[in-house]
């Protein structure tokens, strides 16, 4: 048995969904611990694709229990729609299969409205949020004015919470953003309805996970977003509103740090970013366009084109330190096939000095000029390769160069979106 945390090392969309789905074969429990439906995790099984926003990516496996921890912000309407979509996909989600923490915070209509209104007002300096109400919901959590899942189960409590908060929200919406107010009775009715539908799933995620760990069962913690979108350690303010790092697997699920065995960092073989913010290795040229097209780099949540660029090892090395990574899982190596040369940034030149990690100030990151190592590309199709030694020499050299710079072994090399399109080097559950 083991507990394994999976996190993104870059700016999200590294392929966490695929890797979590794959590793679930070895797990008994899969838990989300932060973020909300800003996440879009894609699973491709038997040629069929499904994108999950809130349900843990282990859900396609029939005999596993999925959990949504207290650190997640839950839009109940989106979750219920996702359960319907899963049913259409042939996956029934009985309450024995999904547990939602009573402590998780609920995304309310005013959170979504404020998220969008603020972004519209910011114009040029906007963060480019997913518009799902994530930031405003986390703000209310920290301000102690939030609505939690268990509040949806009791009319008197929910009414009291809404009465306490709606005056201020409606003042902001009507007087500052010039929008219609949110109606208390309609919101109460709608959210009590969601509460009734979700009630069978609500439970004590911390107790369930700790019980499982004491019984020596295996647990997989599924991170959302990526290291550099972390609200503390990311490229602030162009970040999300939660801690995305592996450390938050503990706070966001109610499991102590002594219980974590292994942390896997997912690293896309190049870099992408959706939304605003600095991106030193971004390619605004035909190569960037080619990576976007070949890699299908369009947002799983919003459909926005993702910004694409070369692999940035400064970003990855920071992720190794911040998450205490034990191994790396590299994804989308196949997307680089056919490029005559491939590059990776191994440092930056900035204001006359050489840096090997991202500086804290946004304007300094924007002045960082990547120092590239250039390697030969490969032409051979690698999607059918299942052993590291069968990769073309140039692809192996690319991975070995990453390993030399980062100083970590690979556990997985992914060569296609499908579950089977994988080279397994070290099973993280065998740690
Ligand atoms: P996540 O948010 O980290 O789960 O990643 P997304 O699902 O948003 O984006 C990753 C995309 O890459 C999805 O469309 C996956 O199906 C796809 N994908 C994952 N691994 C691979 C791979 O090794 N090769 C290719 N070509 N696509 C992959
Ligand atoms: P997964 O889990 C990529 C980005 C948004 C925006 C910033 C803040 O699929 O990797 P938010 O709505 O969270 O307040 O937006 O964070 N962002 C993501 N980018 N992948 C994600 O999730 C993301 N979740 C949020 O684009 O720049
Ligand atoms: Mg995604």
Tab-separated table of N, CA and C in Angstrom, residues 105-211:
chain	number	residue	atom	x	y	z
A	105	UNK	N	-16.365	24.083	0.311
A	105	UNK	CA	-17.142	25.313	0.086
A	105	UNK	C	-17.893	25.241	-1.240
A	106	UNK	N	-19.015	25.963	-1.265
A	106	UNK	CA	-19.917	25.904	-2.414
A	106	UNK	C	-19.764	27.176	-3.248
A	107	UNK	N	-19.636	26.996	-4.560
A	107	UNK	CA	-19.624	28.157	-5.464
A	107	UNK	C	-21.075	28.591	-5.664
A	108	UNK	N	-21.358	29.830	-5.303
A	108	UNK	CA	-22.721	30.370	-5.365
A	108	UNK	C	-22.845	31.257	-6.614
A	109	UNK	N	-24.076	31.591	-7.030
A	109	UNK	CA	-24.237	32.399	-8.257
A	109	UNK	C	-23.496	33.733	-8.186
A	110	UNK	N	-23.454	34.337	-6.990
A	110	UNK	CA	-22.767	35.635	-6.905
A	110	UNK	C	-21.255	35.475	-7.069
A	111	UNK	N	-20.717	34.305	-6.775
A	111	UNK	CA	-19.275	34.096	-7.007
A	111	UNK	C	-18.973	34.122	-8.507
A	112	UNK	N	-19.805	33.412	-9.261
A	112	UNK	CA	-19.585	33.394	-10.721
A	112	UNK	C	-19.763	34.791	-11.296
A	113	UNK	N	-20.821	35.471	-10.841
A	113	UNK	CA	-21.125	36.806	-11.388
A	113	UNK	C	-19.987	37.783	-11.072
A	114	UNK	N	-19.476	37.714	-9.835
A	114	UNK	CA	-18.398	38.646	-9.452
A	114	UNK	C	-17.106	38.333	-10.205
A	115	UNK	N	-16.822	37.059	-10.403
A	115	UNK	CA	-15.617	36.646	-11.143
A	115	UNK	C	-15.651	37.270	-12.542
A	116	UNK	N	-16.766	37.098	-13.239
A	116	UNK	CA	-16.879	37.609	-14.613
A	116	UNK	C	-16.877	39.136	-14.634
A	117	UNK	N	-17.627	39.755	-13.701
A	117	UNK	CA	-17.734	41.221	-13.699
A	117	UNK	C	-16.364	41.852	-13.453
A	118	UNK	N	-15.607	41.265	-12.530
A	118	UNK	CA	-14.280	41.809	-12.234
A	118	UNK	C	-13.346	41.688	-13.419
A	119	UNK	N	-13.373	40.546	-14.070
A	119	UNK	CA	-12.490	40.344	-15.211
A	119	UNK	C	-12.827	41.329	-16.324
A	120	UNK	N	-14.134	41.509	-16.559
A	120	UNK	CA	-14.543	42.450	-17.614
A	120	UNK	C	-14.075	43.852	-17.297
A	121	UNK	N	-14.144	44.210	-16.033
A	121	UNK	CA	-13.781	45.564	-15.645
A	121	UNK	C	-12.277	45.794	-15.756
A	122	UNK	N	-11.506	44.715	-15.521
A	122	UNK	CA	-10.039	44.865	-15.543
A	122	UNK	C	-9.509	45.135	-16.949
A	123	UNK	N	-10.210	44.650	-17.966
A	123	UNK	CA	-9.757	44.878	-19.344
A	123	UNK	C	-8.378	44.294	-19.568
A	124	UNK	N	-7.422	45.164	-19.899
A	124	UNK	CA	-6.097	44.713	-20.329
A	124	UNK	C	-5.365	43.893	-19.260
A	125	UNK	N	-5.472	44.284	-17.995
A	125	UNK	CA	-4.696	43.609	-16.930
A	125	UNK	C	-5.380	42.377	-16.378
A	126	UNK	N	-6.390	41.868	-17.100
A	126	UNK	CA	-7.148	40.765	-16.517
A	126	UNK	C	-6.325	39.482	-16.408
A	127	UNK	N	-6.733	38.656	-15.434
A	127	UNK	CA	-5.993	37.427	-15.168
A	127	UNK	C	-6.325	36.374	-16.214
A	128	UNK	N	-7.526	36.491	-16.790
A	128	UNK	CA	-7.971	35.459	-17.733
A	128	UNK	C	-8.472	34.244	-16.965
A	129	UNK	N	-9.257	34.493	-15.912
A	129	UNK	CA	-9.779	33.373	-15.111
A	129	UNK	C	-10.722	32.538	-15.973
A	130	UNK	N	-11.092	31.381	-15.434
A	130	UNK	CA	-12.025	30.523	-16.155
A	130	UNK	C	-13.461	31.031	-15.990
A	131	UNK	N	-13.664	32.026	-15.152
A	131	UNK	CA	-15.004	32.610	-14.973
A	131	UNK	C	-15.959	31.705	-14.208
A	132	UNK	N	-15.406	30.764	-13.483
A	132	UNK	CA	-16.256	29.790	-12.776
A	132	UNK	C	-16.559	30.194	-11.332
A	133	UNK	N	-16.069	31.349	-10.907
A	133	UNK	CA	-16.360	31.816	-9.539
A	133	UNK	C	-15.389	31.290	-8.499
A	134	UNK	N	-14.259	30.752	-8.966
A	134	UNK	CA	-13.301	30.104	-8.063
A	134	UNK	C	-12.731	31.120	-7.050
A	135	UNK	N	-12.182	32.229	-7.562
A	135	UNK	CA	-11.551	33.216	-6.681
A	135	UNK	C	-12.534	33.757	-5.641
A	136	UNK	N	-13.687	34.275	-6.070
A	136	UNK	CA	-14.638	34.812	-5.087
A	136	UNK	C	-15.087	33.771	-4.054
A	137	UNK	N	-15.173	32.514	-4.429
A	137	UNK	CA	-15.578	31.476	-3.472
A	137	UNK	C	-14.488	31.270	-2.414
A	138	UNK	N	-13.231	31.172	-2.864
A	138	UNK	CA	-12.135	31.039	-1.884
A	138	UNK	C	-12.031	32.286	-1.006
A	139	UNK	N	-12.324	33.462	-1.585
A	139	UNK	CA	-12.286	34.691	-0.764
A	139	UNK	C	-13.280	34.586	0.386
A	140	UNK	N	-14.480	34.122	0.078
A	140	UNK	CA	-15.501	34.006	1.124
A	140	UNK	C	-15.120	32.960	2.164
A	141	UNK	N	-14.453	31.906	1.715
A	141	UNK	CA	-14.003	30.872	2.658
A	141	UNK	C	-13.067	31.508	3.689
A	142	UNK	N	-12.084	32.272	3.175
A	142	UNK	CA	-11.095	32.870	4.067
A	142	UNK	C	-11.713	33.999	4.891
A	143	UNK	N	-12.691	34.684	4.320
A	143	UNK	CA	-13.373	35.769	5.046
A	143	UNK	C	-14.393	35.223	6.055
A	144	UNK	N	-14.567	33.914	6.051
A	144	UNK	CA	-15.497	33.226	6.968
A	144	UNK	C	-16.957	33.565	6.686
A	145	UNK	N	-17.231	33.892	5.418
A	145	UNK	CA	-18.614	34.194	5.034
A	145	UNK	C	-19.113	33.196	3.985
A	146	UNK	N	-18.417	32.076	3.847
A	146	UNK	CA	-18.759	31.116	2.792
A	146	UNK	C	-19.932	30.217	3.151
A	147	UNK	N	-20.378	29.496	2.123
A	147	UNK	CA	-21.409	28.472	2.294
A	147	UNK	C	-20.713	27.132	2.090
A	148	UNK	N	-20.883	26.217	3.049
A	148	UNK	CA	-20.250	24.901	2.894
A	148	UNK	C	-21.314	23.870	2.511
A	149	UNK	N	-20.846	22.732	2.031
A	149	UNK	CA	-21.770	21.694	1.552
A	149	UNK	C	-22.822	21.354	2.616
A	150	UNK	N	-22.419	21.244	3.882
A	150	UNK	CA	-23.410	20.845	4.901
A	150	UNK	C	-24.471	21.921	5.116
A	151	UNK	N	-24.148	23.182	4.759
A	151	UNK	CA	-25.163	24.241	4.877
A	151	UNK	C	-26.317	24.012	3.910
A	152	UNK	N	-26.041	23.299	2.803
A	152	UNK	CA	-27.105	23.064	1.805
A	152	UNK	C	-28.128	22.050	2.324
A	153	UNK	N	-27.805	21.401	3.425
A	153	UNK	CA	-28.670	20.325	3.911
A	153	UNK	C	-29.650	20.823	4.972
A	154	UNK	N	-29.587	22.112	5.289
A	154	UNK	CA	-30.452	22.621	6.358
A	154	UNK	C	-30.963	24.012	6.004
A	155	UNK	N	-32.288	24.134	5.807
A	155	UNK	CA	-32.858	25.383	5.301
A	155	UNK	C	-32.580	26.571	6.221
A	156	UNK	N	-32.756	26.371	7.530
A	156	UNK	CA	-32.585	27.495	8.463
A	156	UNK	C	-31.154	28.026	8.390
A	157	UNK	N	-30.190	27.121	8.385
A	157	UNK	CA	-28.785	27.560	8.351
A	157	UNK	C	-28.465	28.243	7.023
A	158	UNK	N	-28.925	27.648	5.925
A	158	UNK	CA	-28.599	28.237	4.617
A	158	UNK	C	-29.227	29.627	4.499
A	159	UNK	N	-30.484	29.762	4.967
A	159	UNK	CA	-31.138	31.079	4.921
A	159	UNK	C	-30.316	32.089	5.718
A	160	UNK	N	-29.889	31.689	6.906
A	160	UNK	CA	-29.114	32.606	7.755
A	160	UNK	C	-27.802	33.005	7.071
A	161	UNK	N	-27.108	32.034	6.470
A	161	UNK	CA	-25.841	32.338	5.799
A	161	UNK	C	-26.074	33.314	4.638
A	162	UNK	N	-27.125	33.044	3.855
A	162	UNK	CA	-27.378	33.890	2.678
A	162	UNK	C	-27.800	35.297	3.094
A	163	UNK	N	-28.641	35.376	4.125
A	163	UNK	CA	-29.069	36.712	4.597
A	163	UNK	C	-27.849	37.521	5.037
A	164	UNK	N	-26.903	36.837	5.672
A	164	UNK	CA	-25.724	37.539	6.204
A	164	UNK	C	-24.832	38.076	5.086
A	165	UNK	N	-24.842	37.415	3.940
A	165	UNK	CA	-23.849	37.760	2.917
A	165	UNK	C	-24.448	38.509	1.718
A	166	UNK	N	-25.741	38.281	1.450
A	166	UNK	CA	-26.300	38.809	0.192
A	166	UNK	C	-26.373	40.332	0.138
A	167	UNK	N	-26.597	40.976	1.286
A	167	UNK	CA	-26.646	42.449	1.310
A	167	UNK	C	-25.393	43.037	0.674
A	168	UNK	N	-24.248	42.528	1.137
A	168	UNK	CA	-22.974	43.068	0.662
A	168	UNK	C	-22.731	42.691	-0.807
A	169	UNK	N	-23.021	41.419	-1.151
A	169	UNK	CA	-22.800	40.976	-2.539
A	169	UNK	C	-23.684	41.786	-3.487
A	170	UNK	N	-24.932	41.972	-3.100
A	170	UNK	CA	-25.847	42.691	-3.988
A	170	UNK	C	-25.496	44.162	-4.090
A	171	UNK	N	-24.959	44.724	-3.017
A	171	UNK	CA	-24.517	46.111	-3.080
A	171	UNK	C	-23.406	46.240	-4.127
A	172	UNK	N	-22.455	45.311	-4.069
A	172	UNK	CA	-21.351	45.305	-5.041
A	172	UNK	C	-21.867	45.118	-6.465
A	173	UNK	N	-22.740	44.106	-6.615
A	173	UNK	CA	-23.235	43.794	-7.968
A	173	UNK	C	-24.010	44.974	-8.555
A	174	UNK	N	-24.896	45.583	-7.765
A	174	UNK	CA	-25.765	46.614	-8.344
A	174	UNK	C	-25.062	47.970	-8.421
A	175	UNK	N	-24.375	48.381	-7.337
A	175	UNK	CA	-23.830	49.746	-7.310
A	175	UNK	C	-22.456	49.854	-7.953
A	176	UNK	N	-21.648	48.801	-7.838
A	176	UNK	CA	-20.289	48.896	-8.386
A	176	UNK	C	-20.228	48.343	-9.802
A	177	UNK	N	-20.846	47.144	-9.988
A	177	UNK	CA	-20.747	46.515	-11.314
A	177	UNK	C	-21.982	46.766	-12.182
A	178	UNK	N	-22.970	47.499	-11.641
A	178	UNK	CA	-24.186	47.866	-12.401
A	178	UNK	C	-24.888	46.639	-12.976
A	179	UNK	N	-25.098	45.657	-12.135
A	179	UNK	CA	-25.774	44.423	-12.564
A	179	UNK	C	-27.012	44.192	-11.704
A	180	UNK	N	-27.810	43.197	-12.116
A	180	UNK	CA	-28.987	42.845	-11.308
A	180	UNK	C	-28.547	42.165	-10.020
A	181	UNK	N	-29.350	42.328	-8.964
A	181	UNK	CA	-29.007	41.638	-7.712
A	181	UNK	C	-29.347	40.147	-7.793
A	182	UNK	N	-28.815	39.387	-6.831
A	182	UNK	CA	-29.134	37.961	-6.722
A	182	UNK	C	-30.312	37.833	-5.751
A	183	UNK	N	-31.326	37.064	-6.141
A	183	UNK	CA	-32.540	36.956	-5.320
A	183	UNK	C	-32.374	35.882	-4.239
A	184	UNK	N	-32.672	36.262	-3.018
A	184	UNK	CA	-32.449	35.342	-1.892
A	184	UNK	C	-33.325	34.095	-1.984
A	185	UNK	N	-34.644	34.286	-2.180
A	185	UNK	CA	-35.549	33.124	-2.140
A	185	UNK	C	-35.242	32.149	-3.286
A	186	UNK	N	-34.997	32.700	-4.476
A	186	UNK	CA	-34.718	31.824	-5.626
A	186	UNK	C	-33.426	31.041	-5.388
A	187	UNK	N	-32.416	31.720	-4.843
A	187	UNK	CA	-31.130	31.057	-4.593
A	187	UNK	C	-31.300	29.973	-3.533
A	188	UNK	N	-32.045	30.316	-2.499
A	188	UNK	CA	-32.297	29.360	-1.412
A	188	UNK	C	-32.959	28.096	-1.964
A	189	UNK	N	-34.006	28.297	-2.755
A	189	UNK	CA	-34.734	27.154	-3.345
A	189	UNK	C	-33.812	26.289	-4.189
A	190	UNK	N	-33.068	26.978	-5.085
A	190	UNK	CA	-32.205	26.247	-6.017
A	190	UNK	C	-31.151	25.430	-5.251
A	191	UNK	N	-30.523	26.050	-4.276
A	191	UNK	CA	-29.391	25.381	-3.602
A	191	UNK	C	-29.854	24.331	-2.592
A	192	UNK	N	-31.062	24.516	-2.018
A	192	UNK	CA	-31.605	23.445	-1.166
A	192	UNK	C	-31.918	22.229	-2.033
A	193	UNK	N	-32.348	22.497	-3.272
A	193	UNK	CA	-32.608	21.410	-4.233
A	193	UNK	C	-31.329	20.626	-4.514
A	194	UNK	N	-30.240	21.353	-4.736
A	194	UNK	CA	-28.956	20.669	-4.964
A	194	UNK	C	-28.576	19.877	-3.719
A	195	UNK	N	-28.810	20.462	-2.557
A	195	UNK	CA	-28.490	19.790	-1.290
A	195	UNK	C	-29.218	18.458	-1.184
A	196	UNK	N	-30.494	18.455	-1.574
A	196	UNK	CA	-31.261	17.198	-1.495
A	196	UNK	C	-30.655	16.141	-2.418
A	197	UNK	N	-30.250	16.578	-3.619
A	197	UNK	CA	-29.694	15.611	-4.582
A	197	UNK	C	-28.306	15.107	-4.162
A	198	UNK	N	-27.547	15.996	-3.518
A	198	UNK	CA	-26.169	15.600	-3.165
A	198	UNK	C	-26.074	14.937	-1.795
A	199	UNK	N	-27.124	15.063	-0.983
A	199	UNK	CA	-27.074	14.561	0.412
A	199	UNK	C	-26.516	13.132	0.539
A	200	UNK	N	-26.927	12.192	-0.321
A	200	UNK	CA	-26.420	10.830	-0.138
A	200	UNK	C	-24.898	10.703	-0.313
A	201	UNK	N	-24.302	11.702	-0.972
A	201	UNK	CA	-22.858	11.639	-1.234
A	201	UNK	C	-22.033	12.328	-0.139
A	202	UNK	N	-22.689	13.108	0.712
A	202	UNK	CA	-21.934	13.927	1.667
A	202	UNK	C	-21.413	13.061	2.805
A	203	UNK	N	-20.129	13.260	3.137
A	203	UNK	CA	-19.559	12.424	4.198
A	203	UNK	C	-18.302	13.047	4.776
A	204	UNK	N	-17.614	12.268	5.603
A	204	UNK	CA	-16.409	12.745	6.256
A	204	UNK	C	-15.191	12.202	5.502
A	205	UNK	N	-14.686	13.021	4.598
A	205	UNK	CA	-13.579	12.593	3.728
A	205	UNK	C	-12.320	12.313	4.541
A	206	UNK	N	-12.035	13.169	5.510
A	206	UNK	CA	-10.836	12.966	6.330
A	206	UNK	C	-10.914	11.627	7.069
A	207	UNK	N	-12.056	11.351	7.667
A	207	UNK	CA	-12.196	10.089	8.417
A	207	UNK	C	-12.065	8.891	7.479
A	208	UNK	N	-12.703	8.987	6.306
A	208	UNK	CA	-12.649	7.867	5.350
A	208	UNK	C	-11.212	7.603	4.900
A	209	UNK	N	-10.476	8.687	4.594
A	209	UNK	CA	-9.106	8.507	4.101
A	209	UNK	C	-8.189	7.966	5.199
A	210	UNK	N	-8.328	8.510	6.391
A	210	UNK	CA	-7.460	8.043	7.480
A	210	UNK	C	-7.751	6.591	7.835
A	211	UNK	N	-9.016	6.222	7.789
A	211	UNK	CA	-9.390	4.824	8.027
A	211	UNK	C	-8.748	3.931	6.965
